[in-house]
PDB file of C-alpha atoms in Angstrom:
ATOM      1  CA  MET A   1       2.496  -5.827 -25.143  1.00  0.00           C
ATOM      2  CA  LYS A   2       1.442  -2.304 -24.161  1.00  0.00           C
ATOM      3  CA  ALA A   3       3.067  -0.821 -21.073  1.00  0.00           C
ATOM      4  CA  LEU A   4       3.261   2.516 -19.281  1.00  0.00           C
ATOM      5  CA  VAL A   5       6.958   3.306 -19.003  1.00  0.00           C
ATOM      6  CA  TYR A   6       9.515   5.839 -17.883  1.00  0.00           C
ATOM      7  CA  GLN A   7      12.285   6.428 -20.438  1.00  0.00           C
ATOM      8  CA  LYS A   8      14.142   8.482 -17.814  1.00  0.00           C
ATOM      9  CA  PHE A   9      13.675   9.515 -14.200  1.00  0.00           C
ATOM     10  CA  GLY A  10      11.484  12.525 -13.648  1.00  0.00           C
ATOM     11  CA  PRO A  11       7.922  13.721 -12.996  1.00  0.00           C
ATOM     12  CA  PRO A  12       4.839  11.714 -14.016  1.00  0.00           C
ATOM     13  CA  GLU A  13       4.624  13.643 -17.285  1.00  0.00           C
ATOM     14  CA  ASN A  14       7.608  11.539 -18.432  1.00  0.00           C
ATOM     15  CA  LEU A  15       5.368   8.464 -18.604  1.00  0.00           C
ATOM     16  CA  VAL A  16       4.544   7.171 -22.098  1.00  0.00           C
ATOM     17  CA  ILE A  17       2.798   4.143 -23.594  1.00  0.00           C
ATOM     18  CA  SER A  18       5.288   1.818 -25.257  1.00  0.00           C
ATOM     19  CA  ASP A  19       5.417  -1.651 -26.844  1.00  0.00           C
ATOM     20  CA  LEU A  20       7.517  -4.168 -24.908  1.00  0.00           C
ATOM     21  CA  ALA A  21       8.169  -7.877 -25.274  1.00  0.00           C
ATOM     22  CA  ARG A  22       5.731 -10.099 -23.399  1.00  0.00           C
ATOM     23  CA  PRO A  23       7.445 -11.836 -20.452  1.00  0.00           C
ATOM     24  CA  GLU A  24       7.707 -15.611 -20.224  1.00  0.00           C
ATOM     25  CA  ALA A  25       6.937 -17.639 -17.115  1.00  0.00           C
ATOM     26  CA  CYS A  26       9.764 -19.724 -15.622  1.00  0.00           C
ATOM     27  CA  SER A  27       9.130 -23.122 -14.034  1.00  0.00           C
ATOM     28  CA  HIS A  28       8.006 -21.641 -10.680  1.00  0.00           C
ATOM     29  CA  GLU A  29       6.157 -18.661 -12.159  1.00  0.00           C
ATOM     30  CA  VAL A  30       2.713 -17.783 -13.453  1.00  0.00           C
ATOM     31  CA  LEU A  31       1.974 -15.517 -16.428  1.00  0.00           C
ATOM     32  CA  VAL A  32      -0.949 -13.207 -15.704  1.00  0.00           C
ATOM     33  CA  ARG A  33      -2.876 -11.029 -18.124  1.00  0.00           C
ATOM     34  CA  VAL A  34      -3.314  -7.870 -16.066  1.00  0.00           C
ATOM     35  CA  ALA A  35      -6.843  -6.504 -15.808  1.00  0.00           C
ATOM     36  CA  TYR A  36      -6.205  -3.656 -13.358  1.00  0.00           C
ATOM     37  CA  ALA A  37      -3.127  -2.257 -11.626  1.00  0.00           C
ATOM     38  CA  GLY A  38      -3.194  -0.264  -8.405  1.00  0.00           C
ATOM     39  CA  VAL A  39      -1.307   3.040  -8.236  1.00  0.00           C
ATOM     40  CA  ASN A  40       0.698   3.696  -5.073  1.00  0.00           C
ATOM     41  CA  SER A  41       2.928   6.475  -3.778  1.00  0.00           C
ATOM     42  CA  VAL A  42       5.991   4.279  -4.184  1.00  0.00           C
ATOM     43  CA  ASP A  43       5.403   4.201  -7.956  1.00  0.00           C
ATOM     44  CA  TRP A  44       5.929   7.920  -8.536  1.00  0.00           C
ATOM     45  CA  LYS A  45       8.824   7.982  -6.063  1.00  0.00           C
ATOM     46  CA  ILE A  46      10.607   5.236  -8.028  1.00  0.00           C
ATOM     47  CA  GLY A  47       9.873   7.041 -11.296  1.00  0.00           C
ATOM     48  CA  ALA A  48      11.228  10.285  -9.890  1.00  0.00           C
ATOM     49  CA  GLY A  49      14.477   8.585  -8.836  1.00  0.00           C
ATOM     50  CA  ARG A  50      13.775   9.300  -5.175  1.00  0.00           C
ATOM     51  CA  ILE A  51      14.378   5.766  -3.911  1.00  0.00           C
ATOM     52  CA  ASP A  52      18.083   4.943  -3.782  1.00  0.00           C
ATOM     53  CA  HIS A  53      17.613   1.193  -4.178  1.00  0.00           C
ATOM     54  CA  TYR A  54      16.128   1.594  -7.662  1.00  0.00           C
ATOM     55  CA  ARG A  55      18.267   4.376  -9.111  1.00  0.00           C
ATOM     56  CA  ASN A  56      20.202   1.845 -11.187  1.00  0.00           C
ATOM     57  CA  ALA A  57      17.064   0.255 -12.640  1.00  0.00           C
ATOM     58  CA  PRO A  58      17.268  -0.145 -16.442  1.00  0.00           C
ATOM     59  CA  PHE A  59      15.119   1.845 -18.848  1.00  0.00           C
ATOM     60  CA  PRO A  60      12.478   1.622 -20.168  1.00  0.00           C
ATOM     61  CA  LEU A  61      11.225   1.298 -16.598  1.00  0.00           C
ATOM     62  CA  VAL A  62       7.791  -0.141 -15.817  1.00  0.00           C
ATOM     63  CA  THR A  63       6.577   0.565 -12.287  1.00  0.00           C
ATOM     64  CA  GLY A  64       3.444  -0.676 -10.530  1.00  0.00           C
ATOM     65  CA  ARG A  65       3.331  -3.209  -7.684  1.00  0.00           C
ATOM     66  CA  ASP A  66      -0.381  -4.141  -7.429  1.00  0.00           C
ATOM     67  CA  PHE A  67      -2.391  -6.088  -9.970  1.00  0.00           C
ATOM     68  CA  SER A  68      -5.420  -8.251 -10.559  1.00  0.00           C
ATOM     69  CA  GLY A  69      -5.929 -10.433 -13.593  1.00  0.00           C
ATOM     70  CA  THR A  70      -6.267 -13.881 -15.098  1.00  0.00           C
ATOM     71  CA  VAL A  71      -3.699 -16.680 -15.255  1.00  0.00           C
ATOM     72  CA  VAL A  72      -2.839 -17.464 -18.898  1.00  0.00           C
ATOM     73  CA  GLU A  73       0.181 -19.734 -18.389  1.00  0.00           C
ATOM     74  CA  VAL A  74       1.722 -21.708 -15.518  1.00  0.00           C
ATOM     75  CA  GLY A  75       5.271 -22.948 -15.092  1.00  0.00           C
ATOM     76  CA  SER A  76       6.031 -26.660 -14.992  1.00  0.00           C
ATOM     77  CA  HIS A  77       6.530 -26.682 -11.199  1.00  0.00           C
ATOM     78  CA  VAL A  78       3.385 -24.699 -10.327  1.00  0.00           C
ATOM     79  CA  ARG A  79       0.636 -26.759  -8.672  1.00  0.00           C
ATOM     80  CA  ASN A  80      -1.541 -24.229  -6.857  1.00  0.00           C
ATOM     81  CA  PHE A  81      -2.843 -22.219  -9.843  1.00  0.00           C
ATOM     82  CA  SER A  82      -4.367 -23.095 -13.201  1.00  0.00           C
ATOM     83  CA  VAL A  83      -5.021 -21.262 -16.452  1.00  0.00           C
ATOM     84  CA  GLY A  84      -8.174 -19.189 -16.050  1.00  0.00           C
ATOM     85  CA  ASP A  85      -7.817 -18.471 -12.318  1.00  0.00           C
ATOM     86  CA  ALA A  86      -8.565 -14.904 -11.222  1.00  0.00           C
ATOM     87  CA  VAL A  87      -5.667 -13.765  -9.041  1.00  0.00           C
ATOM     88  CA  ILE A  88      -4.172 -10.791  -7.251  1.00  0.00           C
ATOM     89  CA  GLY A  89      -0.547 -10.122  -6.470  1.00  0.00           C
ATOM     90  CA  CYS A  90       2.149  -7.714  -5.414  1.00  0.00           C
ATOM     91  CA  LEU A  91       5.345  -7.538  -7.457  1.00  0.00           C
ATOM     92  CA  PRO A  92       8.760  -6.890  -5.907  1.00  0.00           C
ATOM     93  CA  GLY A  93      10.173  -3.427  -6.592  1.00  0.00           C
ATOM     94  CA  PRO A  94      10.465  -1.607  -8.874  1.00  0.00           C
ATOM     95  CA  GLY A  95       7.341  -3.403 -10.079  1.00  0.00           C
ATOM     96  CA  GLY A  96       5.988  -3.950 -13.563  1.00  0.00           C
ATOM     97  CA  SER A  97       2.194  -4.167 -13.298  1.00  0.00           C
ATOM     98  CA  PHE A  98       1.547  -1.145 -15.526  1.00  0.00           C
ATOM     99  CA  ALA A  99       1.719  -3.562 -18.447  1.00  0.00           C
ATOM    100  CA  GLU A 100      -0.592  -6.056 -20.137  1.00  0.00           C
ATOM    101  CA  TYR A 101       1.255  -9.105 -18.775  1.00  0.00           C
ATOM    102  CA  VAL A 102       3.361  -9.942 -15.729  1.00  0.00           C
ATOM    103  CA  ALA A 103       5.315 -13.098 -14.913  1.00  0.00           C
ATOM    104  CA  THR A 104       5.693 -13.627 -11.189  1.00  0.00           C
ATOM    105  CA  ASP A 105       6.454 -16.268  -8.567  1.00  0.00           C
ATOM    106  CA  ALA A 106       3.354 -18.365  -7.928  1.00  0.00           C
ATOM    107  CA  LEU A 107       4.045 -18.168  -4.175  1.00  0.00           C
ATOM    108  CA  SER A 108       3.442 -14.405  -4.281  1.00  0.00           C
ATOM    109  CA  LEU A 109      -0.141 -14.744  -5.561  1.00  0.00           C
ATOM    110  CA  ALA A 110      -3.552 -15.250  -3.995  1.00  0.00           C
ATOM    111  CA  ARG A 111      -6.901 -15.993  -5.549  1.00  0.00           C
ATOM    112  CA  ALA A 112      -8.926 -12.835  -6.083  1.00  0.00           C
ATOM    113  CA  PRO A 113     -11.602 -12.170  -3.434  1.00  0.00           C
ATOM    114  CA  SER A 114     -14.874 -13.674  -4.626  1.00  0.00           C
ATOM    115  CA  ASN A 115     -16.926 -10.715  -3.402  1.00  0.00           C
ATOM    116  CA  LEU A 116     -14.918  -7.943  -5.123  1.00  0.00           C
ATOM    117  CA  THR A 117     -14.605  -6.731  -8.682  1.00  0.00           C
ATOM    118  CA  LEU A 118     -11.161  -7.084 -10.241  1.00  0.00           C
ATOM    119  CA  ALA A 119     -10.845  -3.281 -10.062  1.00  0.00           C
ATOM    120  CA  GLU A 120     -11.467  -3.349  -6.307  1.00  0.00           C
ATOM    121  CA  ALA A 121      -9.196  -6.365  -5.900  1.00  0.00           C
ATOM    122  CA  ALA A 122      -6.293  -4.546  -7.598  1.00  0.00           C
ATOM    123  CA  SER A 123      -6.390  -1.906  -4.863  1.00  0.00           C
ATOM    124  CA  ILE A 124      -5.522  -4.412  -2.146  1.00  0.00           C
ATOM    125  CA  PRO A 125      -2.184  -6.271  -2.484  1.00  0.00           C
ATOM    126  CA  LEU A 126       0.477  -3.683  -1.602  1.00  0.00           C
ATOM    127  CA  VAL A 127      -1.565  -1.769   0.963  1.00  0.00           C
ATOM    128  CA  GLY A 128      -2.831  -5.000   2.493  1.00  0.00           C
ATOM    129  CA  LEU A 129       0.635  -6.515   2.776  1.00  0.00           C
ATOM    130  CA  THR A 130       2.034  -3.221   4.069  1.00  0.00           C
ATOM    131  CA  CYS A 131      -0.492  -3.120   6.897  1.00  0.00           C
ATOM    132  CA  TRP A 132      -0.193  -6.823   7.682  1.00  0.00           C
ATOM    133  CA  GLN A 133       3.603  -6.797   7.799  1.00  0.00           C
ATOM    134  CA  ALA A 134       3.615  -3.544   9.809  1.00  0.00           C
ATOM    135  CA  LEU A 135       0.966  -4.314  12.417  1.00  0.00           C
ATOM    136  CA  VAL A 136       0.943  -8.111  12.669  1.00  0.00           C
ATOM    137  CA  GLY A 137       4.556  -8.845  11.742  1.00  0.00           C
ATOM    138  CA  SER A 138       6.652  -5.898  12.962  1.00  0.00           C
ATOM    139  CA  ALA A 139       4.664  -4.192  15.732  1.00  0.00           C
ATOM    140  CA  LYS A 140       2.847  -7.351  16.883  1.00  0.00           C
ATOM    141  CA  LEU A 141      -0.164  -5.200  17.711  1.00  0.00           C
ATOM    142  CA  SER A 142      -2.387  -6.836  20.313  1.00  0.00           C
ATOM    143  CA  LYS A 143      -5.863  -6.395  21.729  1.00  0.00           C
ATOM    144  CA  GLY A 144      -6.255  -3.342  23.938  1.00  0.00           C
ATOM    145  CA  GLU A 145      -3.209  -1.466  22.637  1.00  0.00           C
ATOM    146  CA  VAL A 146      -3.504   2.047  21.223  1.00  0.00           C
ATOM    147  CA  LEU A 147      -2.680   2.448  17.524  1.00  0.00           C
ATOM    148  CA  TYR A 148      -2.179   5.820  15.838  1.00  0.00           C
ATOM    149  CA  VAL A 149      -2.586   5.687  12.044  1.00  0.00           C
ATOM    150  CA  LEU A 150      -1.511   8.786  10.170  1.00  0.00           C
ATOM    151  CA  SER A 151      -3.859   9.681   7.281  1.00  0.00           C
ATOM    152  CA  GLY A 152      -6.678   7.197   7.775  1.00  0.00           C
ATOM    153  CA  ALA A 153      -8.643   8.104   4.633  1.00  0.00           C
ATOM    154  CA  GLY A 154      -5.943   7.097   2.151  1.00  0.00           C
ATOM    155  CA  GLY A 155      -5.550   3.731   0.492  1.00  0.00           C
ATOM    156  CA  THR A 156      -3.008   2.404   2.990  1.00  0.00           C
ATOM    157  CA  GLY A 157      -4.346   4.213   6.037  1.00  0.00           C
ATOM    158  CA  SER A 158      -7.896   2.979   5.500  1.00  0.00           C
ATOM    159  CA  ILE A 159      -6.729  -0.645   5.586  1.00  0.00           C
ATOM    160  CA  ALA A 160      -4.504   0.021   8.626  1.00  0.00           C
ATOM    161  CA  VAL A 161      -7.464   1.468  10.549  1.00  0.00           C
ATOM    162  CA  GLN A 162      -9.617  -1.565   9.751  1.00  0.00           C
ATOM    163  CA  LEU A 163      -6.906  -4.123  10.497  1.00  0.00           C
ATOM    164  CA  GLY A 164      -6.079  -2.388  13.781  1.00  0.00           C
ATOM    165  CA  ALA A 165      -9.736  -2.481  14.786  1.00  0.00           C
ATOM    166  CA  ALA A 166      -9.978  -6.156  13.768  1.00  0.00           C
ATOM    167  CA  LEU A 167      -6.989  -6.935  16.001  1.00  0.00           C
ATOM    168  CA  GLY A 168      -8.776  -5.339  18.952  1.00  0.00           C
ATOM    169  CA  ALA A 169      -6.730  -2.150  19.202  1.00  0.00           C
ATOM    170  CA  LYS A 170      -8.042   1.292  20.086  1.00  0.00           C
ATOM    171  CA  VAL A 171      -7.508   3.222  16.837  1.00  0.00           C
ATOM    172  CA  ILE A 172      -6.617   6.910  16.497  1.00  0.00           C
ATOM    173  CA  THR A 173      -6.242   8.512  13.083  1.00  0.00           C
ATOM    174  CA  THR A 174      -6.061  11.799  11.214  1.00  0.00           C
ATOM    175  CA  CYS A 175      -8.018  13.040   8.218  1.00  0.00           C
ATOM    176  CA  SER A 176      -9.635  16.156   6.824  1.00  0.00           C
ATOM    177  CA  GLU A 177     -13.022  17.156   8.181  1.00  0.00           C
ATOM    178  CA  ARG A 178     -14.747  16.081   4.932  1.00  0.00           C
ATOM    179  CA  ASN A 179     -13.505  12.499   5.438  1.00  0.00           C
ATOM    180  CA  ARG A 180     -14.491  12.206   9.104  1.00  0.00           C
ATOM    181  CA  ASP A 181     -17.644  10.136   8.510  1.00  0.00           C
ATOM    182  CA  TYR A 182     -15.816   7.847   6.075  1.00  0.00           C
ATOM    183  CA  VAL A 183     -13.014   7.159   8.547  1.00  0.00           C
ATOM    184  CA  THR A 184     -15.457   6.674  11.424  1.00  0.00           C
ATOM    185  CA  GLY A 185     -17.114   3.971   9.347  1.00  0.00           C
ATOM    186  CA  LEU A 186     -13.771   2.182   9.041  1.00  0.00           C
ATOM    187  CA  GLY A 187     -13.598   1.685  12.800  1.00  0.00           C
ATOM    188  CA  ALA A 188     -11.526   4.617  14.067  1.00  0.00           C
ATOM    189  CA  ASN A 189     -12.251   5.463  17.703  1.00  0.00           C
ATOM    190  CA  TYR A 190     -10.606   8.903  17.778  1.00  0.00           C
ATOM    191  CA  ILE A 191     -10.190  11.253  14.806  1.00  0.00           C
ATOM    192  CA  PHE A 192      -8.111  14.437  14.628  1.00  0.00           C
ATOM    193  CA  ASP A 193      -8.240  16.998  11.831  1.00  0.00           C
ATOM    194  CA  TYR A 194      -4.670  17.327  10.537  1.00  0.00           C
ATOM    195  CA  SER A 195      -5.410  20.788   9.098  1.00  0.00           C
ATOM    196  CA  LYS A 196      -5.593  22.214  12.624  1.00  0.00           C
ATOM    197  CA  PRO A 197      -2.158  23.534  13.657  1.00  0.00           C
ATOM    198  CA  ASN A 198      -2.083  22.006  17.147  1.00  0.00           C
ATOM    199  CA  PHE A 199      -3.845  18.691  16.536  1.00  0.00           C
ATOM    200  CA  THR A 200      -0.847  16.667  17.803  1.00  0.00           C
ATOM    201  CA  ASP A 201      -0.979  18.539  21.115  1.00  0.00           C
ATOM    202  CA  ASP A 202      -4.698  17.713  21.325  1.00  0.00           C
ATOM    203  CA  LEU A 203      -3.915  14.033  20.689  1.00  0.00           C
ATOM    204  CA  ILE A 204      -1.260  13.989  23.411  1.00  0.00           C
ATOM    205  CA  ALA A 205      -3.684  15.670  25.831  1.00  0.00           C
ATOM    206  CA  GLU A 206      -6.194  12.892  25.104  1.00  0.00           C
ATOM    207  CA  PHE A 207      -3.537  10.173  25.533  1.00  0.00           C
ATOM    208  CA  PRO A 208      -1.006  11.587  28.026  1.00  0.00           C
ATOM    209  CA  GLN A 209       0.573   8.168  28.645  1.00  0.00           C
ATOM    210  CA  GLY A 210       1.376   7.878  24.944  1.00  0.00           C
ATOM    211  CA  VAL A 211       0.225   5.475  22.255  1.00  0.00           C
ATOM    212  CA  ASP A 212       1.684   1.996  21.794  1.00  0.00           C
ATOM    213  CA  VAL A 213       2.153   1.918  18.015  1.00  0.00           C
ATOM    214  CA  VAL A 214       2.331   4.552  15.275  1.00  0.00           C
ATOM    215  CA  PHE A 215       1.755   3.564  11.653  1.00  0.00           C
ATOM    216  CA  SER A 216       3.275   6.307   9.471  1.00  0.00           C
ATOM    217  CA  ASN A 217       3.091   6.367   5.695  1.00  0.00           C
ATOM    218  CA  VAL A 218       3.234  10.151   5.285  1.00  0.00           C
ATOM    219  CA  LEU A 219       6.116  12.515   4.640  1.00  0.00           C
ATOM    220  CA  GLY A 220       7.527  15.563   6.347  1.00  0.00           C
ATOM    221  CA  PRO A 221       6.330  17.353   9.489  1.00  0.00           C
ATOM    222  CA  LEU A 222       3.390  15.042  10.234  1.00  0.00           C
ATOM    223  CA  HIS A 223       5.752  12.067  10.323  1.00  0.00           C
ATOM    224  CA  ARG A 224       8.315  13.877  12.480  1.00  0.00           C
ATOM    225  CA  ASP A 225       5.638  15.067  14.899  1.00  0.00           C
ATOM    226  CA  ALA A 226       4.326  11.520  15.400  1.00  0.00           C
ATOM    227  CA  TYR A 227       7.362  10.423  17.458  1.00  0.00           C
ATOM    228  CA  ARG A 228       6.284  12.470  20.442  1.00  0.00           C
ATOM    229  CA  THR A 229       2.874  10.792  20.607  1.00  0.00           C
ATOM    230  CA  LEU A 230       4.436   7.437  21.578  1.00  0.00           C
ATOM    231  CA  ARG A 231       4.915   6.080  25.072  1.00  0.00           C
ATOM    232  CA  PRO A 232       8.496   5.224  26.090  1.00  0.00           C
ATOM    233  CA  GLY A 233       9.363   1.979  24.355  1.00  0.00           C
ATOM    234  CA  GLY A 234       6.551   2.421  21.841  1.00  0.00           C
ATOM    235  CA  ILE A 235       6.961   1.415  18.205  1.00  0.00           C
ATOM    236  CA  LEU A 236       6.825   3.605  15.109  1.00  0.00           C
ATOM    237  CA  VAL A 237       6.592   1.700  11.829  1.00  0.00           C
ATOM    238  CA  THR A 238       7.805   3.835   8.932  1.00  0.00           C
ATOM    239  CA  ILE A 239       6.674   3.220   5.354  1.00  0.00           C
ATOM    240  CA  GLY A 240       8.065   5.304   2.521  1.00  0.00           C
ATOM    241  CA  GLU A 241       9.865   7.871   4.664  1.00  0.00           C
ATOM    242  CA  SER A 242      13.489   7.836   5.762  1.00  0.00           C
ATOM    243  CA  PRO A 243      13.794   6.765   9.407  1.00  0.00           C
ATOM    244  CA  LEU A 244      14.977   9.332  11.935  1.00  0.00           C
ATOM    245  CA  PRO A 245      17.050   7.353  14.473  1.00  0.00           C
ATOM    246  CA  ALA A 246      18.181  10.441  16.378  1.00  0.00           C
ATOM    247  CA  VAL A 247      14.569  11.546  16.849  1.00  0.00           C
ATOM    248  CA  ALA A 248      13.528   8.032  17.880  1.00  0.00           C
ATOM    249  CA  GLU A 249      16.355   7.904  20.434  1.00  0.00           C
ATOM    250  CA  LYS A 250      15.426  11.329  21.789  1.00  0.00           C
ATOM    251  CA  HIS A 251      11.885  10.141  22.518  1.00  0.00           C
ATOM    252  CA  GLY A 252      12.934   6.699  23.747  1.00  0.00           C
ATOM    253  CA  VAL A 253      10.979   4.794  21.103  1.00  0.00           C
ATOM    254  CA  ASP A 254      11.725   2.038  18.602  1.00  0.00           C
ATOM    255  CA  GLU A 255      11.488   2.702  14.873  1.00  0.00           C
ATOM    256  CA  ILE A 256      11.045   0.035  12.208  1.00  0.00           C
ATOM    257  CA  ASP A 257      11.723   0.931   8.576  1.00  0.00           C
ATOM    258  CA  LEU A 258       9.423  -1.486   6.754  1.00  0.00           C
ATOM    259  CA  ILE A 259      10.346  -2.905   3.349  1.00  0.00           C
ATOM    260  CA  VAL A 260       7.255  -4.730   2.114  1.00  0.00           C
ATOM    261  CA  GLN A 261       7.788  -8.173   0.604  1.00  0.00           C
ATOM    262  CA  PRO A 262       5.422 -10.096  -1.697  1.00  0.00           C
ATOM    263  CA  ASN A 263       3.833 -12.959   0.227  1.00  0.00           C
ATOM    264  CA  GLY A 264       1.004 -15.085  -1.134  1.00  0.00           C
ATOM    265  CA  LYS A 265       0.235 -16.714   2.216  1.00  0.00           C
ATOM    266  CA  GLN A 266      -0.270 -13.357   3.945  1.00  0.00           C
ATOM    267  CA  LEU A 267      -2.243 -12.086   0.958  1.00  0.00           C
ATOM    268  CA  THR A 268      -4.553 -15.088   1.256  1.00  0.00           C
ATOM    269  CA  GLU A 269      -5.133 -14.190   4.938  1.00  0.00           C
ATOM    270  CA  ILE A 270      -6.089 -10.678   3.845  1.00  0.00           C
ATOM    271  CA  VAL A 271      -8.472 -12.090   1.217  1.00  0.00           C
ATOM    272  CA  THR A 272     -10.230 -14.015   4.010  1.00  0.00           C
ATOM    273  CA  TYR A 273     -10.759 -10.746   5.925  1.00  0.00           C
ATOM    274  CA  LEU A 274     -12.160  -9.178   2.751  1.00  0.00           C
ATOM    275  CA  GLU A 275     -14.508 -12.059   1.996  1.00  0.00           C
ATOM    276  CA  ASN A 276     -15.941 -12.179   5.524  1.00  0.00           C
ATOM    277  CA  GLY A 277     -16.439  -8.405   5.601  1.00  0.00           C
ATOM    278  CA  THR A 278     -13.945  -7.644   8.376  1.00  0.00           C
ATOM    279  CA  ILE A 279     -12.002  -5.409   5.990  1.00  0.00           C
ATOM    280  CA  LYS A 280     -13.595  -3.429   3.177  1.00  0.00           C
ATOM    281  CA  PRO A 281     -11.576  -2.306   0.147  1.00  0.00           C
ATOM    282  CA  PRO A 282     -10.765   1.369  -0.255  1.00  0.00           C
ATOM    283  CA  SER A 283     -12.981   3.393  -2.552  1.00  0.00           C
ATOM    284  CA  VAL A 284     -11.623   2.997  -6.083  1.00  0.00           C
ATOM    285  CA  SER A 285     -11.215   5.509  -8.910  1.00  0.00           C
ATOM    286  CA  ILE A 286     -10.570   3.868 -12.304  1.00  0.00           C
ATOM    287  CA  HIS A 287      -8.352   5.483 -14.957  1.00  0.00           C
ATOM    288  CA  ALA A 288      -7.393   4.164 -18.380  1.00  0.00           C
ATOM    289  CA  LEU A 289      -3.759   3.095 -18.792  1.00  0.00           C
ATOM    290  CA  VAL A 290      -3.224   5.889 -21.328  1.00  0.00           C
ATOM    291  CA  HIS A 291      -4.123   8.371 -18.576  1.00  0.00           C
ATOM    292  CA  GLY A 292      -1.598   6.865 -16.185  1.00  0.00           C
ATOM    293  CA  ALA A 293       0.526  10.015 -16.060  1.00  0.00           C
ATOM    294  CA  HIS A 294      -2.429  12.024 -14.788  1.00  0.00           C
ATOM    295  CA  ALA A 295      -3.239   9.344 -12.209  1.00  0.00           C
ATOM    296  CA  MET A 296       0.365   9.289 -11.015  1.00  0.00           C
ATOM    297  CA  GLN A 297       0.371  13.083 -10.726  1.00  0.00           C
ATOM    298  CA  ASN A 298      -2.714  12.920  -8.497  1.00  0.00           C
ATOM    299  CA  ILE A 299      -1.003  10.380  -6.244  1.00  0.00           C
ATOM    300  CA  SER A 300       2.179  12.474  -6.021  1.00  0.00           C
ATOM    301  CA  GLU A 301       0.179  15.490  -4.841  1.00  0.00           C
ATOM    302  CA  GLY A 302      -1.429  13.519  -1.992  1.00  0.00           C
ATOM    303  CA  HIS A 303      -4.891  13.926  -0.492  1.00  0.00           C
ATOM    304  CA  VAL A 304      -6.322  11.074  -2.581  1.00  0.00           C
ATOM    305  CA  ARG A 305      -9.208   9.326  -0.861  1.00  0.00           C
ATOM    306  CA  GLY A 306      -9.053   5.581  -1.379  1.00  0.00           C
ATOM    307  CA  LYS A 307      -7.104   4.134  -4.304  1.00  0.00           C
ATOM    308  CA  ILE A 308      -6.560   4.887  -7.982  1.00  0.00           C
ATOM    309  CA  VAL A 309      -6.393   1.849 -10.272  1.00  0.00           C
ATOM    310  CA  LEU A 310      -5.462   1.697 -13.942  1.00  0.00           C
ATOM    311  CA  GLN A 311      -7.544  -0.366 -16.357  1.00  0.00           C
ATOM    312  CA  VAL A 312      -4.863  -2.239 -18.281  1.00  0.00           C
ATOM    313  CA  SER A 313      -6.832  -4.734 -20.385  1.00  0.00           C
TER     314      SER A 313
END
């Protein structure tokens, strides 16, 4: 099968198309022919060797967590899926969806949303599970609380804004001025332009008692600055950035370093939100698999609105 692989750690330009053996489904697994694969920040970080947990991963290395596709084979113990079903899923790290076929635990899958294209559906699994496990599972966000989502126009942030609004929270987010209308349409109540040097001070002036929950999936100064927006005892959920326990202690807040896990039951809950219109998928940009290096470079540079997906087959 064709796959987009790293032969060694490094920048996205190291990615090449290679022929690999097609995986086989075990008794509890499903073999899926991948139609589209979502591209996420974690993919280039793994490929660059920036995530300690995966530095011993064997080469050739196939990344990619998100996928949509069609079931072509089911294991002998699988009862909830059949050949021909359209499905979505999130693979455990380091991934493997940038390939024509994936074999994965049937319990990690959900049926594809009936109202979305497979390209749109491929944009959902990792970001959806990230937001669900952060806001519902870890922070236990409740109606009336104040949620601050960093970077609300991105693939993950856009889902976090919508899920927060669906849970009844008052939602604050950041974006560039050009994305203000887009983010407003997602349900954000307060929007701050992160290009302005003192926007965090403006946020704190608006919410002097502090926010209840911060959802942070950005790197560097914006992440560090978010701690001081929280009320004492507030919760900061960190995704993709190293936690800063000393900073959390200084501000008297709790920090949760989220490691997202595949979960078909939670993914099915997210599909329900998508099908009833409570959550809309991020805007999708489609790239051919052979142009995966360029797509990954765009993700690594940030400022991508919505999600990039690769057309695999």
